[in-house]
Short mmCIF file of C-alpha atoms in Angstrom, two decimals:
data_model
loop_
_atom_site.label_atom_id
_atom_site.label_comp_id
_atom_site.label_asym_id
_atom_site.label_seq_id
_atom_site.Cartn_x
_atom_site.Cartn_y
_atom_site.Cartn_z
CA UNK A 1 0.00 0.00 0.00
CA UNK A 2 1.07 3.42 -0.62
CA UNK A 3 1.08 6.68 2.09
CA UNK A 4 -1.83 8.72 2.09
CA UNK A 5 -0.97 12.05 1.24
CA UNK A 6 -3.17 15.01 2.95
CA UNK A 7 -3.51 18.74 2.90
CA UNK A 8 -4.78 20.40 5.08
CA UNK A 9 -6.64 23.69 5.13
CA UNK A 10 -6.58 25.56 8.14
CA UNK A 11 -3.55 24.49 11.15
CA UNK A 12 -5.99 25.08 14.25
CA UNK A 13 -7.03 22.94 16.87
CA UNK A 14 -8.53 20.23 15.05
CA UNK A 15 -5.44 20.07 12.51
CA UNK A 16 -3.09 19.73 15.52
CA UNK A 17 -5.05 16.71 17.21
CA UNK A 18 -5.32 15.04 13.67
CA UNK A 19 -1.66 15.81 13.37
CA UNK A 20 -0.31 14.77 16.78
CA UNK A 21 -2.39 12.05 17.15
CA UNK A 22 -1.30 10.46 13.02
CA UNK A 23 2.50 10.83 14.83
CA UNK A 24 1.11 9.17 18.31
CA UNK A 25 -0.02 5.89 17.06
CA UNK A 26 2.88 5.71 14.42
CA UNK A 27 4.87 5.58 17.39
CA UNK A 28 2.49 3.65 19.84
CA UNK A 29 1.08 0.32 19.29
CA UNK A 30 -2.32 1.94 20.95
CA UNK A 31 -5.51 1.04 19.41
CA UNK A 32 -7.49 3.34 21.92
CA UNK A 33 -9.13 5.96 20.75
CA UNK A 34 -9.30 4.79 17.10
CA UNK A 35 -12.58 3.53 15.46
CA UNK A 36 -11.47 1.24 13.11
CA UNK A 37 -7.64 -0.07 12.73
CA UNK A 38 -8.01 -0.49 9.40
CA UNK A 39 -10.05 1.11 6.79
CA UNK A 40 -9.49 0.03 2.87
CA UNK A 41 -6.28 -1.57 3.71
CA UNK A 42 -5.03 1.63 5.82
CA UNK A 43 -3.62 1.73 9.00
CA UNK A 44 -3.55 5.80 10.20
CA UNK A 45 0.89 5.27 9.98
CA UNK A 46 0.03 5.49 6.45
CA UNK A 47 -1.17 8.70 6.83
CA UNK A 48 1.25 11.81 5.63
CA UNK A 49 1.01 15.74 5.93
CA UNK A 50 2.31 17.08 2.54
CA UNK A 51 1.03 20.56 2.76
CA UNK A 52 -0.45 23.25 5.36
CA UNK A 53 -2.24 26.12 4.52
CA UNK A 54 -3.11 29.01 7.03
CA UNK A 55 -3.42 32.65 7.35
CA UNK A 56 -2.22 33.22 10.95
CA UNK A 57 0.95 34.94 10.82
CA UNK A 58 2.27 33.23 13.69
CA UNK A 59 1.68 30.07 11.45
CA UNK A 60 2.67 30.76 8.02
CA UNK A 61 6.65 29.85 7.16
CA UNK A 62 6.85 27.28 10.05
CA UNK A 63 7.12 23.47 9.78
CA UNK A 64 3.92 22.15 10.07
CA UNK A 65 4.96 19.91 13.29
CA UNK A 66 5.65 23.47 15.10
CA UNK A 67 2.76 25.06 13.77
CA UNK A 68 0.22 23.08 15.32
CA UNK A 69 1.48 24.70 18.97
CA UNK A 70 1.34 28.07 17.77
CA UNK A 71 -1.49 30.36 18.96
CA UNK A 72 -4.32 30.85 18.78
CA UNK A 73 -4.28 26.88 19.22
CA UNK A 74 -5.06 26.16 22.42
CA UNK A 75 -6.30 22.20 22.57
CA UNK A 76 -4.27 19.36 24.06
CA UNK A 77 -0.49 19.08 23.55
CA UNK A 78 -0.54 14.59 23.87
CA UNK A 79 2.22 14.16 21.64
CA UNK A 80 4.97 16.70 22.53
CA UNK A 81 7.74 15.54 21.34
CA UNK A 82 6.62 15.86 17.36
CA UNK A 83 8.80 15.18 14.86
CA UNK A 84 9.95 17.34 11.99
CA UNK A 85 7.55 17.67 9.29
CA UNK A 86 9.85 18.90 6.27
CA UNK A 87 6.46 20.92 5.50
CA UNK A 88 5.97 24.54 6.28
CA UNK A 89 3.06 26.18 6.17
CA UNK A 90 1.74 28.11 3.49
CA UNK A 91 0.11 31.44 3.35
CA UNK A 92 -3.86 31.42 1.98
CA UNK A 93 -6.19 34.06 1.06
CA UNK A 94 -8.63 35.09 4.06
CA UNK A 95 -11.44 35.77 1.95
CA UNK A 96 -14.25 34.97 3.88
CA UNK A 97 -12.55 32.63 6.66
CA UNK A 98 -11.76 34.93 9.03
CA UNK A 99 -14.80 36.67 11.02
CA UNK A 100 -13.79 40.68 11.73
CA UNK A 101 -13.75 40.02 15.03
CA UNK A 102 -11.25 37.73 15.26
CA UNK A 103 -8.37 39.82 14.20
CA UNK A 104 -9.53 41.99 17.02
CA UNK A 105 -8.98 39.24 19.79
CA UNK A 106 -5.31 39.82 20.31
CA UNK A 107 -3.42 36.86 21.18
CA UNK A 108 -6.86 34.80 21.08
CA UNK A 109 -7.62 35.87 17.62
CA UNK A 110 -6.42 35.49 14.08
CA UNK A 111 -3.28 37.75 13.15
CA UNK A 112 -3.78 38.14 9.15
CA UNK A 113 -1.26 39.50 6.93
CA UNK A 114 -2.61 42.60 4.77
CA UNK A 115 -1.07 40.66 1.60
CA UNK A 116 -2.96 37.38 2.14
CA UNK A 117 -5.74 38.43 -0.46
CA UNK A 118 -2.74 38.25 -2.97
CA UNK A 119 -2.21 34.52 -2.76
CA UNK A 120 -3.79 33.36 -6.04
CA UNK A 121 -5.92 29.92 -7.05
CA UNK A 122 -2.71 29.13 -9.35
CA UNK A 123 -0.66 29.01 -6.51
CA UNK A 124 -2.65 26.56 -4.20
CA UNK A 125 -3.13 24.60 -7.21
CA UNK A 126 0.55 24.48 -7.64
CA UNK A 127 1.21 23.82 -4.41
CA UNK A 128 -1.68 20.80 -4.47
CA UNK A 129 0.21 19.51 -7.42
CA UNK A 130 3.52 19.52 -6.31
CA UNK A 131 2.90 18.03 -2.89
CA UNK A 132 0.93 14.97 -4.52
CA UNK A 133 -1.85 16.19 -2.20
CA UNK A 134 -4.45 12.77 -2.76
CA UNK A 135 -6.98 14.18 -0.04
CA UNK A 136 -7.66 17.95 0.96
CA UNK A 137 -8.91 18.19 4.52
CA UNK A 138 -11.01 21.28 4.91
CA UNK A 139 -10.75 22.85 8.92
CA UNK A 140 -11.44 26.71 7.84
CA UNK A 141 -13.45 28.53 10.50
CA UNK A 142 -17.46 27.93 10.65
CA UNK A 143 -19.35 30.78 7.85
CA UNK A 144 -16.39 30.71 5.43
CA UNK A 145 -18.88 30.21 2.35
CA UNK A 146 -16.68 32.14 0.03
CA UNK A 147 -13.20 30.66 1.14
CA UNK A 148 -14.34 26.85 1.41
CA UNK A 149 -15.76 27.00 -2.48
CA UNK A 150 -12.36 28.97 -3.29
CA UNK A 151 -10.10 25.52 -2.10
CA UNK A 152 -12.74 23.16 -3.44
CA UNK A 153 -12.04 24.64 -6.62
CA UNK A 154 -8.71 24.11 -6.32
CA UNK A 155 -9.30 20.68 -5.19
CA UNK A 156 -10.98 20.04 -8.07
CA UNK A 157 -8.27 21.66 -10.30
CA UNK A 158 -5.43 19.35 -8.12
CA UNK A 159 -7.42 16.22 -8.78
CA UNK A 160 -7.60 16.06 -4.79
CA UNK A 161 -10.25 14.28 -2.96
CA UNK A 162 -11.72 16.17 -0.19
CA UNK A 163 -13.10 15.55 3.37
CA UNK A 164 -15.07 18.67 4.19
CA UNK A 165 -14.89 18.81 8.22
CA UNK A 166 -16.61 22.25 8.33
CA UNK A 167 -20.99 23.13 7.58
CA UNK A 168 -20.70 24.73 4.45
CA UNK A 169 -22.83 22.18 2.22
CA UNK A 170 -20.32 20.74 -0.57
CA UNK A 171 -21.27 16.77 -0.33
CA UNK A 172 -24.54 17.35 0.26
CA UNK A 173 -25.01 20.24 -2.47
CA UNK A 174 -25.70 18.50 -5.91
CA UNK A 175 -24.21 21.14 -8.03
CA UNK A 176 -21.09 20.46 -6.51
CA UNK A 177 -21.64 16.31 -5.91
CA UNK A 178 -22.06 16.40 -10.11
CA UNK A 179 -18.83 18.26 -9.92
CA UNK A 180 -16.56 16.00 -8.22
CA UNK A 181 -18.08 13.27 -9.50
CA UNK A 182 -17.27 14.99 -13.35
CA UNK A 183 -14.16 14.51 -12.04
CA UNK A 184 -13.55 11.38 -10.77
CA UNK A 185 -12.95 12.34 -7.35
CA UNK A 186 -14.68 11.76 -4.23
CA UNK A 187 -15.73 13.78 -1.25
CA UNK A 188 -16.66 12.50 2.46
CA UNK A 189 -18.63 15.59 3.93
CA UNK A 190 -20.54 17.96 5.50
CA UNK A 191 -19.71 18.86 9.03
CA UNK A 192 -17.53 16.33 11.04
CA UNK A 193 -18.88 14.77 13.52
CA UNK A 194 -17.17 13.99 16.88
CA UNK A 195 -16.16 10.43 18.13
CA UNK A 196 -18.49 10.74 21.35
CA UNK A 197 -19.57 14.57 20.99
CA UNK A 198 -23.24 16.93 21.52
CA UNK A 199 -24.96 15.71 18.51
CA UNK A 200 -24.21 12.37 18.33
CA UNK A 201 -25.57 11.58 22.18
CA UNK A 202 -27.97 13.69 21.35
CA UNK A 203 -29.07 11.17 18.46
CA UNK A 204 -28.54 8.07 20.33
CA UNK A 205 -30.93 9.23 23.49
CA UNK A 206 -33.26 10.34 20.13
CA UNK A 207 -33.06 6.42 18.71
CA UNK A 208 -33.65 5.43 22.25
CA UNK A 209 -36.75 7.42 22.96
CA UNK A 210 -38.10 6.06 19.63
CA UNK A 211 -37.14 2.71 20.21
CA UNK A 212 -38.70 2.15 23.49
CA UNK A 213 -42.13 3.71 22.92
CA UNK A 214 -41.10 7.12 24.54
CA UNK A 215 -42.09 10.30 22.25
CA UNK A 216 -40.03 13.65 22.24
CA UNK A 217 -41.79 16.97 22.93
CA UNK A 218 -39.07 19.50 23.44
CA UNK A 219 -35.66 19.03 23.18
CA UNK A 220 -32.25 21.42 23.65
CA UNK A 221 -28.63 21.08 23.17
CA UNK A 222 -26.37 24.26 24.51
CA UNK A 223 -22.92 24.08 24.05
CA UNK A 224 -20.02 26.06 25.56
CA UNK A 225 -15.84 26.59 24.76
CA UNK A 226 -13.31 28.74 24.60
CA UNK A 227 -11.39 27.79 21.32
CA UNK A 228 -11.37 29.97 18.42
CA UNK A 229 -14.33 28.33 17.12
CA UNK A 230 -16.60 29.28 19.48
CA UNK A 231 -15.17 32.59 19.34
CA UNK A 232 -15.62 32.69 15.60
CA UNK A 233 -19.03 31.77 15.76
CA UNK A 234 -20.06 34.85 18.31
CA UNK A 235 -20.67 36.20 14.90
CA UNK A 236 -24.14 35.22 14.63
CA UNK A 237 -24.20 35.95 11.27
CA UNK A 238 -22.03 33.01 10.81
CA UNK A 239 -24.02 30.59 12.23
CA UNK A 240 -26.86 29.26 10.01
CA UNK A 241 -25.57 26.37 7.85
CA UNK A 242 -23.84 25.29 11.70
CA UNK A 243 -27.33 25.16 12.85
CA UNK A 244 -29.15 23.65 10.25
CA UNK A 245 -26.55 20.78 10.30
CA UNK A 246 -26.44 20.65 13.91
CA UNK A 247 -30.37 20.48 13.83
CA UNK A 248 -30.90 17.78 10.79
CA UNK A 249 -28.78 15.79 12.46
CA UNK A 250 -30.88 15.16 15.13
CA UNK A 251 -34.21 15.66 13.65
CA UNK A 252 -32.86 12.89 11.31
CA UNK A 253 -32.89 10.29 14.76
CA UNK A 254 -36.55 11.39 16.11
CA UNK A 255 -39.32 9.13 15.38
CA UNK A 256 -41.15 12.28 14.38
CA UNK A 257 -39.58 15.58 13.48
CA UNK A 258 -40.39 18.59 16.20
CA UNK A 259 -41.54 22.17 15.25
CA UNK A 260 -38.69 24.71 15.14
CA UNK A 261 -40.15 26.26 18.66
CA UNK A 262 -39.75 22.76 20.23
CA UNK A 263 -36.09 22.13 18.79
CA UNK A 264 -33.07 24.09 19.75
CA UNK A 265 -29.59 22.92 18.95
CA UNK A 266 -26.25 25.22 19.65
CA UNK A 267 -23.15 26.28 19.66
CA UNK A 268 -24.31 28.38 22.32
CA UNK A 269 -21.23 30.83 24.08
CA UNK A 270 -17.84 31.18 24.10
CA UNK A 271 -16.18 30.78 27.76
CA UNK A 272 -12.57 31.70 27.24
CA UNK A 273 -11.00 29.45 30.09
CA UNK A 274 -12.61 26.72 29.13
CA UNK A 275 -9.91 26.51 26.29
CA UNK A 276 -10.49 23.62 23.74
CA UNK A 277 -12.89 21.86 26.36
CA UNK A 278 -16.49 21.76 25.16
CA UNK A 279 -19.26 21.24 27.58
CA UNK A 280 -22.94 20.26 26.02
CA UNK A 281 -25.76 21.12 28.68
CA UNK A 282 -28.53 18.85 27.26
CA UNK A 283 -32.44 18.29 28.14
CA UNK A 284 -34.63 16.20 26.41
CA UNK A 285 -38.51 16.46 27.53
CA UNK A 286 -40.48 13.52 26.61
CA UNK A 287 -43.94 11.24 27.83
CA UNK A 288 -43.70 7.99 28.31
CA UNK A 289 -46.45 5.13 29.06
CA UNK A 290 -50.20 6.62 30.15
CA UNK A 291 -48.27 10.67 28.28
CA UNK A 292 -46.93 10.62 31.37
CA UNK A 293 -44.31 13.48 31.52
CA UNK A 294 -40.44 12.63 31.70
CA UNK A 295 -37.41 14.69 30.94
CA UNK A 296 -33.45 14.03 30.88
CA UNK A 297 -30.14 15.94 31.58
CA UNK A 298 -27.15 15.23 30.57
CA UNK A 299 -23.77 17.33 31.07
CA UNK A 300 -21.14 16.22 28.16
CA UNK A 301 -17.74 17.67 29.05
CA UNK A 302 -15.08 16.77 26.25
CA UNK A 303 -11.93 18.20 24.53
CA UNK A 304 -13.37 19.01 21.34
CA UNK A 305 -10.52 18.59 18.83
CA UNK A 306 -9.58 15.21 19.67
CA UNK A 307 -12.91 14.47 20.19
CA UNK A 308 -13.49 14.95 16.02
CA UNK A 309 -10.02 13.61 15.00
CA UNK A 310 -11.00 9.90 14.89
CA UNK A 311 -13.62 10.00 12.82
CA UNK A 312 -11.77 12.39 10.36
CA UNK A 313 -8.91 10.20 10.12
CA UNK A 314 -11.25 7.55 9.43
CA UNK A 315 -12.98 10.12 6.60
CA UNK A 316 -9.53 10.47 5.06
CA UNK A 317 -8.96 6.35 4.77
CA UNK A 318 -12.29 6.09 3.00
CA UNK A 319 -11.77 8.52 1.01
CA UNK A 320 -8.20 7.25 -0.42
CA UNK A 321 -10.01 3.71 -0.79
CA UNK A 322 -12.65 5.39 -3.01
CA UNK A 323 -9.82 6.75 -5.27
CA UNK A 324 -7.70 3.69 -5.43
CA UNK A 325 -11.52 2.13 -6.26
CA UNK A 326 -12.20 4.49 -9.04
CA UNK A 327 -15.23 5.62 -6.95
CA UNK A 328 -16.52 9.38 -7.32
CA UNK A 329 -18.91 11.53 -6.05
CA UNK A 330 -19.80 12.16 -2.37
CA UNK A 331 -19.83 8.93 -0.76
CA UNK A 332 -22.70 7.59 0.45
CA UNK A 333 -22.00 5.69 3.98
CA UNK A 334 -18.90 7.13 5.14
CA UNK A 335 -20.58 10.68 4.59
CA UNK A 336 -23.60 9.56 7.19
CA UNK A 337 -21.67 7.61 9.28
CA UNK A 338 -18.79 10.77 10.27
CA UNK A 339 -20.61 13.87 9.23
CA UNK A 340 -23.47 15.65 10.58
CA UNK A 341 -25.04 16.85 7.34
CA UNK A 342 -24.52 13.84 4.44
CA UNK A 343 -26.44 13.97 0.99
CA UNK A 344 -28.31 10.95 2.98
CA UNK A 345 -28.69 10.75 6.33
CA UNK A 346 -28.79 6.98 7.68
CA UNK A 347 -28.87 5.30 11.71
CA UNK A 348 -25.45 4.98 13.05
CA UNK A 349 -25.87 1.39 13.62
CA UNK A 350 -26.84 0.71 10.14
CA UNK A 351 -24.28 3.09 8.52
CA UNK A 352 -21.54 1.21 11.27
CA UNK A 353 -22.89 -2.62 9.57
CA UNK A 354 -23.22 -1.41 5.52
CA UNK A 355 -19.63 -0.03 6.31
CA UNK A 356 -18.05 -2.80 6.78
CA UNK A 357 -19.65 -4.48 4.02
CA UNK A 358 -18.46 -1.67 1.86
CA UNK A 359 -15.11 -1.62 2.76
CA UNK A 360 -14.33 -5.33 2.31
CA UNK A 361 -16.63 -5.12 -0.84
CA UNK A 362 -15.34 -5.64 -4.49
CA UNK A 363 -14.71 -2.45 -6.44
CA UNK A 364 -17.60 -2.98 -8.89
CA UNK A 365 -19.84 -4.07 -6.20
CA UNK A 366 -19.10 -0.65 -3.74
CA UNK A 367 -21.77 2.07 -3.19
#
């Protein structure tokens, strides 16, 4: 088998615990943490950074392996001792991936260079190219509409695969599907989800209301942190493809879908000591046998980078199967199994059983 070569778009938090934790279990023989050992012949050692891009002056020109500790990062250092990437980071246009307020934040914020709007689409093509990139990894900021289509275009220009970590709707857009899959390449996406995270408790108390006879009245998931993605999305304005994922995704569990006054689903405020820590305050209000009334809460504290890392390095495996397959298109399965808001959404226990089928499936036979 060959490496698995990945570029990365945005170095923040969730870059670094991808990063770190691809170097961890290259030099561990853990299996902790990891939701499958071995996806389409992939172990995650096969996994290699060829190319960073960032706009975060205190980023840009370092080696990726250094980069990842630089602020604003502020999530869990587990692997220390990282070693030398040969990859520094390059500069990338802003455009629309870095909220005003953030270069306002001092050492919290985003430090942008006035000449980033100069970096062209030639020049992350080129830079796609001559890394061999196989599979772009997209980690811009929540709301950057403009700046996400910008690097799927040059994904698309690259011959690149994509996993698109963020809620601006790629994989689940069928302008753009027909695009990648004009192509040939595929596309895991939208919106990451974590390994044990908000929304996907939040789903499996939904499946288990439903399953045991229970109905849902009202239900609300608040979330709170103090990384720069929670202080990027204080910009409300920012906020409505993370919500309508968020949302779908667990409408998509209830046995029957609640009325927008009966449903809310976060990110909720941004607490700065809480650092990369995410705590999900959530209340479910149901009946049960006889409509007599019942409610649940449940207090979720996790460190949110990590916390998505697994299932993106499992995103990135599946997504260098589909191209040694041939396949293209946004696929199917791993989309609803990792990602809040696939083209399709589908149970996690069924996605979880058709995905192993499809991974051990022959090539004409895959989804």
């Amino acid at each position: 088998m060959h490496s698995i070569r990945v570029a990365v778009i945005g170095v923040g938090n969730c870059a670094s615990s991808l990063i770190q934790g691809v170097a961890f279990y290259k030099a561990n023989k853990s299996t902790t943490g990891l939701i499958r050992e071995v996806v389409g012949g992939y172990t995650v050692s096969d996994i290699e950074f060829v190319l960073g891009v960032d706009v975060d002056d205190r980023k840009v020109g370092k080696d990726l392996s250094e980069a990842i500790f630089s602020a604003p990062n502020n999530t869990t250092v587990f692997k220390p001792d990282m070693p030398p990437s040969g990859v520094k980071v390059m500069r990338g246009p802003a455009l629309d991936g870095v909220a005003a307020h953030m270069t306002k934040a001092g050492e919290r914020g985003f430090r942008v260079a006035d000449d980033s709007a100069a970096v062209s689409k030639d020049q992350i093509v080129e830079a796609l190219r001559k890394a061999r990139a196989d599979i772009l990894v997209n980690f811009l900021p929540v709301g950057s509409q403009r700046a996400t289509e910008f690097y799927m275009d040059c994904a698309l220009e690259a011959g690149c695969a994509v996993v698109n970590c963020i809620p601006v709707f790629i994989a689940s857009d069928e302008q753009w599907e027909a695009r990648f899959k004009a192509k040939g390449l595929p596309i895991v996406g939208d919106d990451i989800k974590a390994q044990v995270g908000a929304t996907i408790v939040h789903r499996a108390l939904s499946s288990l209301f439903a399953a045991r006879g229970a109905s849902i009245e009202r239900t609300y998931q608040l979330n709170t942190g103090g990384n720069t993605d929670f202080m990027n999305m204080l910009d409300r304005d920012r906020l409505s493809d993370k919500k309508e994922s968020k949302t779908m995704a667990v409408q998509a569990a209830l046995a029957k879908r609640l009325e927008d006054e009966n449903i809310l689903i976060g990110p909720s405020e941004y607490v700065a000591w809480q650092k990369d820590n995410k705590v999900c305050f959530l209340r479910v209000e149901g009946t049960q046998w006889g409509e007599v009334p019942m409610n649940l809460e449940l207090r979720l504290s996790v460190e949110d980078s990590p916390n998505a890392a697994a299932c993106v390095v499992d995103a990135i495996r599946f997504c260098k199967q589909a191209l040694d397959r041939g396949e293209s298109g946004a696929l199917t399965l791993p989309s609803a199994y990792y990602c809040k808001h696939p083209p399709e959404q589908i149970p996690e226990d069924v996605a979880n059983g058709l995905l192993d089928q499809y991974q051990t499936s022959l090539p004409e036979a895959a989804e």
